[in-house]
mmCIF file of C-alpha atoms in Angstrom:
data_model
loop_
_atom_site.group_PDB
_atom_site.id
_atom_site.type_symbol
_atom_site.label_atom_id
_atom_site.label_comp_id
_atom_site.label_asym_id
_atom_site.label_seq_id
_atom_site.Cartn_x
_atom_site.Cartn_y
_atom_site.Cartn_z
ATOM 1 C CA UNK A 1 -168.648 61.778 -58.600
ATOM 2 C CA UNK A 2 -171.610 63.915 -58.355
ATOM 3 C CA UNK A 3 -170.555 67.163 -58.928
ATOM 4 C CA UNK A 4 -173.926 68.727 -57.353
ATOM 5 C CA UNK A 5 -172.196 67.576 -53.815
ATOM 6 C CA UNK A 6 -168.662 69.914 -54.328
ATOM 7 C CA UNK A 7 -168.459 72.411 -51.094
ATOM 8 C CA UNK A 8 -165.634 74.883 -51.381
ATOM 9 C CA UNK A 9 -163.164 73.963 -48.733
ATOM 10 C CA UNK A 10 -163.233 76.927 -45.938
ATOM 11 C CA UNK A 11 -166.705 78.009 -44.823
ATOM 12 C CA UNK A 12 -167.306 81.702 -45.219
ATOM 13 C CA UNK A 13 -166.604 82.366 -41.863
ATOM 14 C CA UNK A 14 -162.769 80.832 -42.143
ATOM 15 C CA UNK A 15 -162.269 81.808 -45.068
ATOM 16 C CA UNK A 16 -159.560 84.903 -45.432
ATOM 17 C CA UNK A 17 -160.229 87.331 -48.083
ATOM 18 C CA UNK A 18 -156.550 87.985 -48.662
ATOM 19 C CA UNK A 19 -153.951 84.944 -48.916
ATOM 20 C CA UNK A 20 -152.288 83.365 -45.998
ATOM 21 C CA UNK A 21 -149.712 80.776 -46.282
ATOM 22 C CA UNK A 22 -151.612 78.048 -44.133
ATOM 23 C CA UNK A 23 -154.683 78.712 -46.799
ATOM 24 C CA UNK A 24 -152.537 78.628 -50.109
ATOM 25 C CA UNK A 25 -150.792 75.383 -48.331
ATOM 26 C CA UNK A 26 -153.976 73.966 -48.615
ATOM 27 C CA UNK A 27 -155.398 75.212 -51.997
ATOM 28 C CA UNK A 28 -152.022 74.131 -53.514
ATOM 29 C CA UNK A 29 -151.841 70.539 -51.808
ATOM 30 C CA UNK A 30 -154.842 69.592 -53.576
ATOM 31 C CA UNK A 31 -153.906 71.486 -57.203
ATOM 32 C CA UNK A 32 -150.185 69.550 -56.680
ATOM 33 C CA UNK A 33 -151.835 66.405 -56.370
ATOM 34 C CA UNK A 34 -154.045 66.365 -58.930
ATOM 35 C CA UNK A 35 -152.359 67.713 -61.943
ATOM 36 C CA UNK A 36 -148.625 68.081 -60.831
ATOM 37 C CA UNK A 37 -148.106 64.662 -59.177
ATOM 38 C CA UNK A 38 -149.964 63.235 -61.091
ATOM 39 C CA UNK A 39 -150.126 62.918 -64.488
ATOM 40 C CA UNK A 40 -153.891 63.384 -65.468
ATOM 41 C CA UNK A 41 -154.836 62.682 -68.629
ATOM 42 C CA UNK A 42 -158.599 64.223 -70.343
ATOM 43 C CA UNK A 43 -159.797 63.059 -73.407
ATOM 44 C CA UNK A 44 -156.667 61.429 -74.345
ATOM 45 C CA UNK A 45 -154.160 64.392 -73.823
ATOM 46 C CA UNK A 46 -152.182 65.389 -70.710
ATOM 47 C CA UNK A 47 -153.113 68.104 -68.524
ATOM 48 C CA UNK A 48 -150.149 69.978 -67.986
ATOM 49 C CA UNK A 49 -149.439 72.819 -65.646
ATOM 50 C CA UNK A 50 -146.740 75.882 -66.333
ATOM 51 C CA UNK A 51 -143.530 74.072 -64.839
ATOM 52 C CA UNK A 52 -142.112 77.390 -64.067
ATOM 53 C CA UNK A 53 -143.011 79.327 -60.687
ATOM 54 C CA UNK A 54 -144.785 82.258 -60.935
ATOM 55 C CA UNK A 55 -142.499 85.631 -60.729
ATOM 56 C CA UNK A 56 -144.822 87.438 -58.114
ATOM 57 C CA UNK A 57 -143.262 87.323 -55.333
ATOM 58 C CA UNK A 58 -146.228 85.845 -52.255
ATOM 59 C CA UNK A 59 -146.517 83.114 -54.860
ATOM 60 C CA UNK A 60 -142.856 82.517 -55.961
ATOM 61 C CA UNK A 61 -142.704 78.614 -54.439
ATOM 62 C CA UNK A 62 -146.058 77.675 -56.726
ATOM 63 C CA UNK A 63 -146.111 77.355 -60.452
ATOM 64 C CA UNK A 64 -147.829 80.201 -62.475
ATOM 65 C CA UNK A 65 -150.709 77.744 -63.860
ATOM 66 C CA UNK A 66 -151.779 77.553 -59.738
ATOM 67 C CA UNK A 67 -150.940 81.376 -59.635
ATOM 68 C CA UNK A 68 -153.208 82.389 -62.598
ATOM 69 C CA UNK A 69 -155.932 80.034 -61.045
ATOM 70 C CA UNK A 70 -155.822 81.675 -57.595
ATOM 71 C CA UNK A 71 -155.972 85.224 -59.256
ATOM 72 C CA UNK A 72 -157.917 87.720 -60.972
ATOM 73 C CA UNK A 73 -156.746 90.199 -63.421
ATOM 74 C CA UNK A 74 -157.951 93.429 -62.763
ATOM 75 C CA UNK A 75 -156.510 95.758 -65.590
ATOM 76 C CA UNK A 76 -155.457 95.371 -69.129
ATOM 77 C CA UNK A 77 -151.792 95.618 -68.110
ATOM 78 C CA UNK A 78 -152.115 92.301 -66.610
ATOM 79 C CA UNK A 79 -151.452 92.628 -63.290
ATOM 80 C CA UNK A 80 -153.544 89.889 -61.159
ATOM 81 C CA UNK A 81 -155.034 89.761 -57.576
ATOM 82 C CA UNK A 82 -155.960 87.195 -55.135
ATOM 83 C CA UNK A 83 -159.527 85.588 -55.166
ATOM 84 C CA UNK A 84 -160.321 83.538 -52.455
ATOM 85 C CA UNK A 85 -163.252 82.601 -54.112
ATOM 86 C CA UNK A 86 -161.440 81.149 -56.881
ATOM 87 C CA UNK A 87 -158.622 79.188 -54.622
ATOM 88 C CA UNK A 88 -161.672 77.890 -52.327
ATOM 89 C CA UNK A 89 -162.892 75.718 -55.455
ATOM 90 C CA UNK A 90 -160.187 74.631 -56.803
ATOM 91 C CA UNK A 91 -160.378 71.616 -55.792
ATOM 92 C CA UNK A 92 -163.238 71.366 -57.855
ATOM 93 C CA UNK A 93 -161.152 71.459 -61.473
ATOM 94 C CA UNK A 94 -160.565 67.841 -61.959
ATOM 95 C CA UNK A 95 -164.242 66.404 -60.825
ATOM 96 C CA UNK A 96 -165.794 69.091 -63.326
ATOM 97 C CA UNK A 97 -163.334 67.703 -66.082
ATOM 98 C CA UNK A 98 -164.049 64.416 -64.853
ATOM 99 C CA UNK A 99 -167.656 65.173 -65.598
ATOM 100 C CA UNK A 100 -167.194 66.509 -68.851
ATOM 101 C CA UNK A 101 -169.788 64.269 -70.109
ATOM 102 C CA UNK A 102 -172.152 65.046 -67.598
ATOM 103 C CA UNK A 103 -175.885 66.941 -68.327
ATOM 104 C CA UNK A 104 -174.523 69.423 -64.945
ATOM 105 C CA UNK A 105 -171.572 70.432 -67.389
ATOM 106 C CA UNK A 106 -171.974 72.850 -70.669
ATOM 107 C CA UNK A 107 -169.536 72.304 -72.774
ATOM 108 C CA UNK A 108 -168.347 74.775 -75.719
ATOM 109 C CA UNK A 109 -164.817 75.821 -77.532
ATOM 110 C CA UNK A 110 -164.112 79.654 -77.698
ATOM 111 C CA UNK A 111 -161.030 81.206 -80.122
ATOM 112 C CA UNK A 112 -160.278 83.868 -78.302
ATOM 113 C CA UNK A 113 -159.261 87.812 -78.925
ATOM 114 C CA UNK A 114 -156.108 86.011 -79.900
ATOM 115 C CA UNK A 115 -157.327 83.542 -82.242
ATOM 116 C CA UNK A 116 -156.517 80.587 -79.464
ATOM 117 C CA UNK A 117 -158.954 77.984 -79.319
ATOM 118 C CA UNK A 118 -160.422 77.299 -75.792
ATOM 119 C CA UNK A 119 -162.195 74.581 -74.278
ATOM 120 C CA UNK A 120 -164.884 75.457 -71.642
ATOM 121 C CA UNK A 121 -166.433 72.989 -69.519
ATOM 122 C CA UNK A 122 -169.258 75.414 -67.391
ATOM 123 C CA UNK A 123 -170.420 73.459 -63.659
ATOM 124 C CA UNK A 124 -174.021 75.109 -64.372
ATOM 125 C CA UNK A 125 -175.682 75.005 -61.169
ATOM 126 C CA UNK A 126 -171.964 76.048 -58.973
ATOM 127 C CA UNK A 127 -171.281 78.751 -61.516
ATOM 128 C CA UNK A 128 -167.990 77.655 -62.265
ATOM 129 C CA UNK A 129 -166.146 77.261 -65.468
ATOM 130 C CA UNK A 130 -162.786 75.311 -66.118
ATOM 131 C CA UNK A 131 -160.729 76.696 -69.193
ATOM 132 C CA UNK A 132 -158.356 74.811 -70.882
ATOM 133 C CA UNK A 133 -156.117 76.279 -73.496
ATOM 134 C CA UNK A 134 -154.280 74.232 -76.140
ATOM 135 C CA UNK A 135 -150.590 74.748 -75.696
ATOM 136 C CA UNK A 136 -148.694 74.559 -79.091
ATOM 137 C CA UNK A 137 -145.285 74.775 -77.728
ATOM 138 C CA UNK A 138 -145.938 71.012 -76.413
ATOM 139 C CA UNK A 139 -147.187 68.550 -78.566
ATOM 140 C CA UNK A 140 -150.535 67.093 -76.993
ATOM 141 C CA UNK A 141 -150.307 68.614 -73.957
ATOM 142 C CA UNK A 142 -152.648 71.554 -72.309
ATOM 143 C CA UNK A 143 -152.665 74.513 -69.834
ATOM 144 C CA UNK A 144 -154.648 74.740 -67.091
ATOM 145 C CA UNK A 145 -156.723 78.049 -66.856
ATOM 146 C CA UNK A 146 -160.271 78.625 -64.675
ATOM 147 C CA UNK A 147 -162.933 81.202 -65.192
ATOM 148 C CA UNK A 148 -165.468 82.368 -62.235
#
């Protein structure tokens, strides 16, 4: 797949700037099907989403990896608001991983703050980035995180 072709999935015109349940229906059928349905596997380990739902309560039927990913934090206490922006594309997560080889992706690992080890795979010309965190708790398996 060319990722040059990926169109976020509302126009700007329908899209809502805070979240409505037909919306988050949508953003989440697509994030359900391709890493919690599914089992996708990059580079020969598992992407795995939080199996827990997140504790907020708008979001309390989705898991927290699809809650972080639909979010922004907006103060060092944590505490995390809607982006439409960011639930628009994602969608694109799994054709930018799928890419990862691709010229259109920049690829680097980060340790964090927190001395954890990130993978970034950066969709250049959308502006994009998909952030995948090693999760030590499971053996071989990852977390799902995005950056805009």
């Amino acid at each position: 797949m060319n990722i040059r072709s990926l169109q976020p999935y509302f126009s700007a015109d329908e899209l809502e700037a805070s979240e409505t349940a037909e919306q988050l229906a949508v953003f989440y059928a697509s994030f359900k099907n391709d890493f919690i349905d599914t089992p996708y596997i990059h580079k020969g380990k598992e992407v795995v989403v939080a199996g827990y739902t997140s504790k907020i309560k708008l979001f309390q039927e989705y898991s927290s990896s699809f809650h972080h990913i639909v979010t922004r934090m907006i103060n060092p206490a944590g505490r995390r608001i809607f982006d439409c922006h960011r639930a628009n594309r994602v969608h694109w997560i799994k054709p930018i991983l799928d890419a990862h080889e691709s010229k259109q992706i920049l690829f680097y690992k980060w340790r964090d703050d927190d001395k954890i080890c990130k993978e970034h795979y950066f969709a250049i010309h959308l502006d994009f980035m998909v952030i995948l965190k090693e999760n030590s708790n499971i053996a071989s398996n990852r977390l799902i995180k995005i950056k805009n």
